């Protein structure tokens, strides 16, 4: 239900919060929280944090909570390019208004949006609420913290990533193009990975403009930044390939439940499903060869999450 809170900014308005979101809105209205902890996890990354207030006295504690569990910091490209970096791997928590401005600045037009505000935006309208998000990996590769200079510029790495993303989603669009008429509007997997999504194309355009906008990007990229642009981004794109396979399975399952005899639809869906599985096997085999990853026991992640939450809670109790 995150990103489904009411939101209005410039030319955009979202006013259809989910029932679950409305329940949380009432709780926030009643409690006016001073601290809110939104529990997140990443996939392939290192540890990094978003915090709504700049509280420098906490940052060494955040770092130490990960180090003592042998979880590296994520020193690659930031997930949110317009966030302020308070300290290594610690960033400002930004809302949809900042995203809107970033996209408008780098594409020259309002962004395509279909979501609302986050929980912190709503909570901060009711109280001076500190919100923390601790993003932790399920598995990591040591290159995520490599601070040595690479042999390419940061700009080149970011532009190459944008090119690879565009080529990948063009491939995905070609894969699904012949079955688009058989994909139902309520297919949840297609909604999550629609390769022709205007919003995705706009984000890619904005990344290119962002990479060209600052002379700082002419400097050599760190090893961690190259790893983010070339390998981590490839991993996350692969999730869309998995969703494409699930899209076909969903429609075949729907036809089976309906007792459909539409042999043309069934034949085409099965053919695309097999082609998608072939692409997925090839893709995951490539990632297995390219990665040197370690799976992190869940207990370590729980301890880091808990310690960081307690650090913020203790700070607030002593300073308010």
Tab-separated table of C-alpha atoms in Angstrom:
chain	number	residue	atom	x	y	z
A	1	UNK	CA	0.000	0.000	0.000
A	2	UNK	CA	3.042	2.275	-0.044
A	3	UNK	CA	2.742	4.947	-2.740
A	4	UNK	CA	-1.071	4.908	-2.494
A	5	UNK	CA	-1.564	7.858	-0.116
A	6	UNK	CA	-3.376	10.967	-1.393
A	7	UNK	CA	-1.106	13.215	-3.417
A	8	UNK	CA	-1.551	16.423	-5.368
A	9	UNK	CA	1.284	18.318	-7.010
A	10	UNK	CA	1.341	20.659	-10.012
A	11	UNK	CA	-0.658	18.932	-12.761
A	12	UNK	CA	-1.038	15.567	-11.001
A	13	UNK	CA	-3.623	14.338	-8.517
A	14	UNK	CA	-4.058	10.929	-6.853
A	15	UNK	CA	-7.074	10.504	-4.581
A	16	UNK	CA	-7.864	6.790	-4.526
A	17	UNK	CA	-6.055	5.279	-1.508
A	18	UNK	CA	-6.579	1.559	-0.976
A	19	UNK	CA	-8.795	0.459	1.939
A	20	UNK	CA	-5.660	-0.725	3.771
A	21	UNK	CA	-4.059	2.678	3.178
A	22	UNK	CA	-7.112	4.418	4.614
A	23	UNK	CA	-6.761	2.341	7.787
A	24	UNK	CA	-3.124	3.411	8.148
A	25	UNK	CA	-4.091	7.029	7.461
A	26	UNK	CA	-6.534	6.891	10.386
A	27	UNK	CA	-3.852	5.415	12.661
A	28	UNK	CA	-1.430	8.184	11.670
A	29	UNK	CA	-4.150	10.810	12.216
A	30	UNK	CA	-4.799	9.474	15.712
A	31	UNK	CA	-1.240	8.826	16.891
A	32	UNK	CA	0.677	11.649	15.137
A	33	UNK	CA	3.868	9.532	15.236
A	34	UNK	CA	7.304	10.932	15.991
A	35	UNK	CA	9.017	7.913	14.429
A	36	UNK	CA	7.936	5.584	11.630
A	37	UNK	CA	9.976	2.632	10.394
A	38	UNK	CA	9.161	1.302	6.935
A	39	UNK	CA	10.654	-2.183	6.616
A	40	UNK	CA	12.227	-2.847	3.207
A	41	UNK	CA	14.631	-5.300	1.652
A	42	UNK	CA	16.553	-5.136	-1.589
A	43	UNK	CA	17.677	-8.060	-3.730
A	44	UNK	CA	21.235	-7.839	-5.064
A	45	UNK	CA	22.839	-4.842	-3.359
A	46	UNK	CA	24.603	-3.785	-0.168
A	47	UNK	CA	23.160	-2.062	2.887
A	48	UNK	CA	21.859	1.473	2.429
A	49	UNK	CA	19.439	3.759	4.228
A	50	UNK	CA	16.878	6.489	3.611
A	51	UNK	CA	16.068	8.875	6.431
A	52	UNK	CA	13.740	11.868	6.411
A	53	UNK	CA	15.861	14.061	8.729
A	54	UNK	CA	19.606	14.658	8.516
A	55	UNK	CA	20.865	13.160	11.813
A	56	UNK	CA	24.671	12.819	11.407
A	57	UNK	CA	25.165	11.461	14.925
A	58	UNK	CA	23.392	8.249	13.881
A	59	UNK	CA	25.256	7.411	10.712
A	60	UNK	CA	28.285	5.659	12.181
A	61	UNK	CA	25.890	3.469	14.146
A	62	UNK	CA	24.025	2.549	10.970
A	63	UNK	CA	27.288	1.624	9.245
A	64	UNK	CA	28.502	-0.392	12.230
A	65	UNK	CA	25.242	-2.331	12.437
A	66	UNK	CA	25.948	-3.699	8.941
A	67	UNK	CA	29.697	-4.145	9.369
A	68	UNK	CA	29.351	-6.295	12.490
A	69	UNK	CA	27.138	-8.664	10.475
A	70	UNK	CA	29.601	-8.734	7.548
A	71	UNK	CA	27.106	-7.042	5.238
A	72	UNK	CA	28.820	-4.512	2.918
A	73	UNK	CA	27.626	-0.979	2.327
A	74	UNK	CA	26.113	-0.277	-1.058
A	75	UNK	CA	28.560	2.194	-2.635
A	76	UNK	CA	27.304	1.873	-6.201
A	77	UNK	CA	24.946	4.163	-8.087
A	78	UNK	CA	22.138	5.510	-5.884
A	79	UNK	CA	18.711	3.991	-6.403
A	80	UNK	CA	17.242	7.502	-6.276
A	81	UNK	CA	19.392	9.863	-8.372
A	82	UNK	CA	17.846	13.038	-6.930
A	83	UNK	CA	18.333	12.080	-3.270
A	84	UNK	CA	20.854	13.953	-1.109
A	85	UNK	CA	23.701	11.771	0.153
A	86	UNK	CA	24.036	12.500	3.888
A	87	UNK	CA	26.870	9.974	4.301
A	88	UNK	CA	28.120	6.935	2.354
A	89	UNK	CA	25.070	4.736	1.603
A	90	UNK	CA	22.750	7.051	3.600
A	91	UNK	CA	20.327	9.248	1.661
A	92	UNK	CA	17.501	11.700	2.123
A	93	UNK	CA	14.019	10.210	1.947
A	94	UNK	CA	12.281	11.962	-0.942
A	95	UNK	CA	8.667	12.050	-2.005
A	96	UNK	CA	6.752	12.103	-5.249
A	97	UNK	CA	7.083	15.870	-5.545
A	98	UNK	CA	10.881	15.569	-5.818
A	99	UNK	CA	10.485	12.745	-8.324
A	100	UNK	CA	8.078	14.893	-10.349
A	101	UNK	CA	10.561	17.790	-10.406
A	102	UNK	CA	13.490	15.530	-11.335
A	103	UNK	CA	11.580	13.990	-14.236
A	104	UNK	CA	10.223	17.327	-15.425
A	105	UNK	CA	13.715	18.842	-15.330
A	106	UNK	CA	15.320	16.066	-17.380
A	107	UNK	CA	12.514	15.260	-19.833
A	108	UNK	CA	10.973	18.702	-20.235
A	109	UNK	CA	7.466	17.503	-19.404
A	110	UNK	CA	5.406	16.244	-16.445
A	111	UNK	CA	6.048	12.560	-15.714
A	112	UNK	CA	3.570	9.771	-16.331
A	113	UNK	CA	2.345	8.734	-12.876
A	114	UNK	CA	-0.251	6.278	-11.636
A	115	UNK	CA	0.591	6.171	-7.935
A	116	UNK	CA	0.201	8.362	-4.885
A	117	UNK	CA	2.405	9.577	-2.055
A	118	UNK	CA	4.417	7.471	0.357
A	119	UNK	CA	3.559	6.973	4.028
A	120	UNK	CA	6.179	9.462	5.207
A	121	UNK	CA	4.725	12.263	3.100
A	122	UNK	CA	1.370	11.677	4.732
A	123	UNK	CA	2.781	11.296	8.252
A	124	UNK	CA	4.885	14.447	7.922
A	125	UNK	CA	1.740	16.406	7.116
A	126	UNK	CA	0.388	15.420	10.529
A	127	UNK	CA	3.499	15.602	12.741
A	128	UNK	CA	7.259	16.143	12.757
A	129	UNK	CA	7.820	12.457	12.010
A	130	UNK	CA	11.245	10.903	11.474
A	131	UNK	CA	10.987	8.060	8.953
A	132	UNK	CA	13.741	5.491	8.446
A	133	UNK	CA	14.087	2.899	5.703
A	134	UNK	CA	16.862	0.316	5.986
A	135	UNK	CA	17.433	-1.381	2.632
A	136	UNK	CA	19.265	-4.696	2.936
A	137	UNK	CA	20.363	-7.338	0.434
A	138	UNK	CA	19.229	-10.933	0.286
A	139	UNK	CA	22.575	-11.628	-1.359
A	140	UNK	CA	25.568	-9.525	-2.365
A	141	UNK	CA	28.701	-9.460	-4.485
A	142	UNK	CA	31.851	-7.843	-2.962
A	143	UNK	CA	32.115	-5.504	-5.959
A	144	UNK	CA	29.219	-3.470	-4.533
A	145	UNK	CA	31.719	-1.699	-2.240
A	146	UNK	CA	34.688	-1.498	-4.632
A	147	UNK	CA	36.037	2.068	-4.465
A	148	UNK	CA	38.885	1.696	-6.959
A	149	UNK	CA	38.750	3.748	-10.156
A	150	UNK	CA	37.578	1.901	-13.259
A	151	UNK	CA	38.744	2.522	-16.818
A	152	UNK	CA	35.495	4.209	-17.918
A	153	UNK	CA	33.751	7.383	-16.829
A	154	UNK	CA	30.654	7.399	-14.664
A	155	UNK	CA	28.803	9.016	-17.573
A	156	UNK	CA	29.761	6.207	-19.927
A	157	UNK	CA	28.599	3.611	-17.401
A	158	UNK	CA	25.217	5.301	-16.928
A	159	UNK	CA	24.637	5.805	-20.660
A	160	UNK	CA	25.583	2.197	-21.381
A	161	UNK	CA	23.129	1.060	-18.727
A	162	UNK	CA	20.386	3.134	-20.384
A	163	UNK	CA	21.231	1.593	-23.783
A	164	UNK	CA	21.148	-1.929	-22.355
A	165	UNK	CA	17.835	-1.252	-20.641
A	166	UNK	CA	16.303	0.047	-23.860
A	167	UNK	CA	17.516	-2.979	-25.832
A	168	UNK	CA	16.232	-5.379	-23.174
A	169	UNK	CA	12.714	-3.959	-23.088
A	170	UNK	CA	12.585	-3.806	-26.875
A	171	UNK	CA	13.373	-7.545	-26.841
A	172	UNK	CA	10.649	-8.081	-24.244
A	173	UNK	CA	8.162	-6.064	-26.269
A	174	UNK	CA	8.970	-8.188	-29.319
A	175	UNK	CA	8.521	-11.362	-27.275
A	176	UNK	CA	5.046	-10.390	-26.073
A	177	UNK	CA	3.915	-8.406	-29.113
A	178	UNK	CA	2.160	-11.348	-30.771
A	179	UNK	CA	0.045	-12.167	-27.717
A	180	UNK	CA	-0.918	-8.679	-26.512
A	181	UNK	CA	-4.536	-9.242	-27.572
A	182	UNK	CA	-4.701	-12.268	-25.254
A	183	UNK	CA	-3.396	-10.448	-22.161
A	184	UNK	CA	-6.275	-9.494	-19.880
A	185	UNK	CA	-6.486	-6.150	-18.115
A	186	UNK	CA	-6.351	-7.822	-14.685
A	187	UNK	CA	-3.101	-9.703	-15.410
A	188	UNK	CA	-0.975	-8.581	-12.411
A	189	UNK	CA	2.320	-9.770	-13.882
A	190	UNK	CA	1.969	-7.748	-17.071
A	191	UNK	CA	1.055	-4.631	-15.093
A	192	UNK	CA	4.360	-4.909	-13.218
A	193	UNK	CA	6.571	-5.287	-16.294
A	194	UNK	CA	4.735	-3.717	-19.254
A	195	UNK	CA	7.708	-3.220	-21.651
A	196	UNK	CA	6.009	-0.372	-23.482
A	197	UNK	CA	5.225	1.554	-20.280
A	198	UNK	CA	5.581	5.323	-20.916
A	199	UNK	CA	6.831	5.801	-17.347
A	200	UNK	CA	9.714	3.367	-17.866
A	201	UNK	CA	10.733	5.037	-21.122
A	202	UNK	CA	10.603	8.434	-19.454
A	203	UNK	CA	12.865	7.225	-16.614
A	204	UNK	CA	15.393	5.982	-19.149
A	205	UNK	CA	15.311	9.337	-20.953
A	206	UNK	CA	15.772	11.170	-17.650
A	207	UNK	CA	18.765	8.993	-16.753
A	208	UNK	CA	20.465	9.897	-20.020
A	209	UNK	CA	19.875	13.625	-19.469
A	210	UNK	CA	20.980	13.345	-15.828
A	211	UNK	CA	24.207	11.604	-16.871
A	212	UNK	CA	24.948	14.368	-19.396
A	213	UNK	CA	24.088	17.220	-17.045
A	214	UNK	CA	27.028	17.328	-14.632
A	215	UNK	CA	30.784	17.552	-15.370
A	216	UNK	CA	31.329	15.336	-12.293
A	217	UNK	CA	30.157	12.405	-14.393
A	218	UNK	CA	33.242	12.787	-16.587
A	219	UNK	CA	35.392	11.413	-13.739
A	220	UNK	CA	36.293	7.704	-13.654
A	221	UNK	CA	33.493	5.550	-12.312
A	222	UNK	CA	34.247	3.573	-9.181
A	223	UNK	CA	34.214	-0.195	-9.469
A	224	UNK	CA	31.012	-0.273	-7.418
A	225	UNK	CA	29.309	2.160	-9.808
A	226	UNK	CA	30.261	0.082	-12.833
A	227	UNK	CA	28.991	-3.014	-11.043
A	228	UNK	CA	25.682	-1.240	-10.324
A	229	UNK	CA	25.248	-0.076	-13.905
A	230	UNK	CA	26.306	-3.283	-15.665
A	231	UNK	CA	25.428	-6.171	-13.339
A	232	UNK	CA	22.967	-5.074	-10.649
A	233	UNK	CA	20.743	-3.386	-13.230
A	234	UNK	CA	20.928	-6.560	-15.347
A	235	UNK	CA	19.756	-8.601	-12.373
A	236	UNK	CA	16.721	-6.374	-11.801
A	237	UNK	CA	15.838	-6.364	-15.501
A	238	UNK	CA	15.824	-10.144	-15.293
A	239	UNK	CA	12.913	-9.953	-12.878
A	240	UNK	CA	10.856	-8.478	-15.718
A	241	UNK	CA	11.744	-11.473	-17.863
A	242	UNK	CA	10.424	-13.728	-15.118
A	243	UNK	CA	7.242	-11.652	-15.005
A	244	UNK	CA	6.851	-12.078	-18.767
A	245	UNK	CA	6.861	-15.849	-18.267
A	246	UNK	CA	4.319	-15.510	-15.459
A	247	UNK	CA	2.180	-13.326	-17.751
A	248	UNK	CA	1.834	-16.229	-20.195
A	249	UNK	CA	1.202	-18.755	-17.423
A	250	UNK	CA	-1.532	-16.523	-15.979
A	251	UNK	CA	-3.382	-16.315	-19.295
A	252	UNK	CA	-3.070	-20.045	-19.985
A	253	UNK	CA	-4.400	-20.724	-16.492
A	254	UNK	CA	-7.298	-18.345	-17.057
A	255	UNK	CA	-8.231	-20.042	-20.344
A	256	UNK	CA	-8.086	-23.460	-18.667
A	257	UNK	CA	-10.387	-22.331	-15.840
A	258	UNK	CA	-12.841	-20.941	-18.367
A	259	UNK	CA	-12.767	-24.209	-20.330
A	260	UNK	CA	-11.796	-22.257	-23.433
A	261	UNK	CA	-11.243	-24.044	-26.742
A	262	UNK	CA	-9.527	-21.065	-28.362
A	263	UNK	CA	-6.701	-23.119	-29.863
A	264	UNK	CA	-5.105	-20.126	-31.578
A	265	UNK	CA	-4.722	-18.285	-28.251
A	266	UNK	CA	-3.512	-21.399	-26.426
A	267	UNK	CA	-0.977	-22.252	-29.140
A	268	UNK	CA	0.447	-18.724	-29.305
A	269	UNK	CA	0.621	-18.354	-25.533
A	270	UNK	CA	2.392	-21.707	-25.151
A	271	UNK	CA	4.898	-20.790	-27.871
A	272	UNK	CA	5.729	-17.452	-26.221
A	273	UNK	CA	5.919	-19.168	-22.833
A	274	UNK	CA	8.548	-21.608	-24.136
A	275	UNK	CA	10.486	-18.807	-25.826
A	276	UNK	CA	10.349	-16.784	-22.609
A	277	UNK	CA	11.614	-19.734	-20.571
A	278	UNK	CA	14.491	-20.182	-23.038
A	279	UNK	CA	15.438	-16.503	-22.668
A	280	UNK	CA	15.131	-16.739	-18.885
A	281	UNK	CA	17.392	-19.794	-18.626
A	282	UNK	CA	20.004	-18.126	-20.834
A	283	UNK	CA	19.745	-14.897	-18.842
A	284	UNK	CA	20.099	-16.548	-15.430
A	285	UNK	CA	22.994	-18.700	-16.666
A	286	UNK	CA	24.792	-15.491	-17.702
A	287	UNK	CA	24.177	-13.926	-14.291
A	288	UNK	CA	25.480	-17.031	-12.515
A	289	UNK	CA	28.704	-16.715	-14.500
A	290	UNK	CA	29.017	-12.960	-13.913
A	291	UNK	CA	28.255	-12.933	-10.185
A	292	UNK	CA	30.262	-13.987	-7.156
A	293	UNK	CA	27.410	-13.752	-4.688
A	294	UNK	CA	26.854	-14.679	-1.063
A	295	UNK	CA	23.423	-15.353	0.435
A	296	UNK	CA	22.889	-13.565	3.756
A	297	UNK	CA	21.180	-15.415	6.634
A	298	UNK	CA	17.888	-13.740	7.515
A	299	UNK	CA	18.951	-13.409	11.170
A	300	UNK	CA	21.679	-10.965	10.176
A	301	UNK	CA	19.203	-8.794	8.304
A	302	UNK	CA	16.762	-8.798	11.209
A	303	UNK	CA	19.495	-7.738	13.629
A	304	UNK	CA	20.540	-4.826	11.392
A	305	UNK	CA	16.944	-3.687	10.921
A	306	UNK	CA	16.280	-3.859	14.654
A	307	UNK	CA	19.475	-2.105	15.718
A	308	UNK	CA	18.962	0.800	13.306
A	309	UNK	CA	15.379	1.245	14.469
A	310	UNK	CA	16.471	1.309	18.087
A	311	UNK	CA	19.202	3.847	17.329
A	312	UNK	CA	16.660	6.275	15.865
A	313	UNK	CA	14.076	5.601	18.562
A	314	UNK	CA	16.643	6.216	21.306
A	315	UNK	CA	17.825	9.439	19.642
A	316	UNK	CA	14.288	10.792	19.420
A	317	UNK	CA	13.470	9.910	23.018
A	318	UNK	CA	16.532	11.800	24.252
A	319	UNK	CA	16.196	14.853	22.029
A	320	UNK	CA	12.482	15.664	21.965
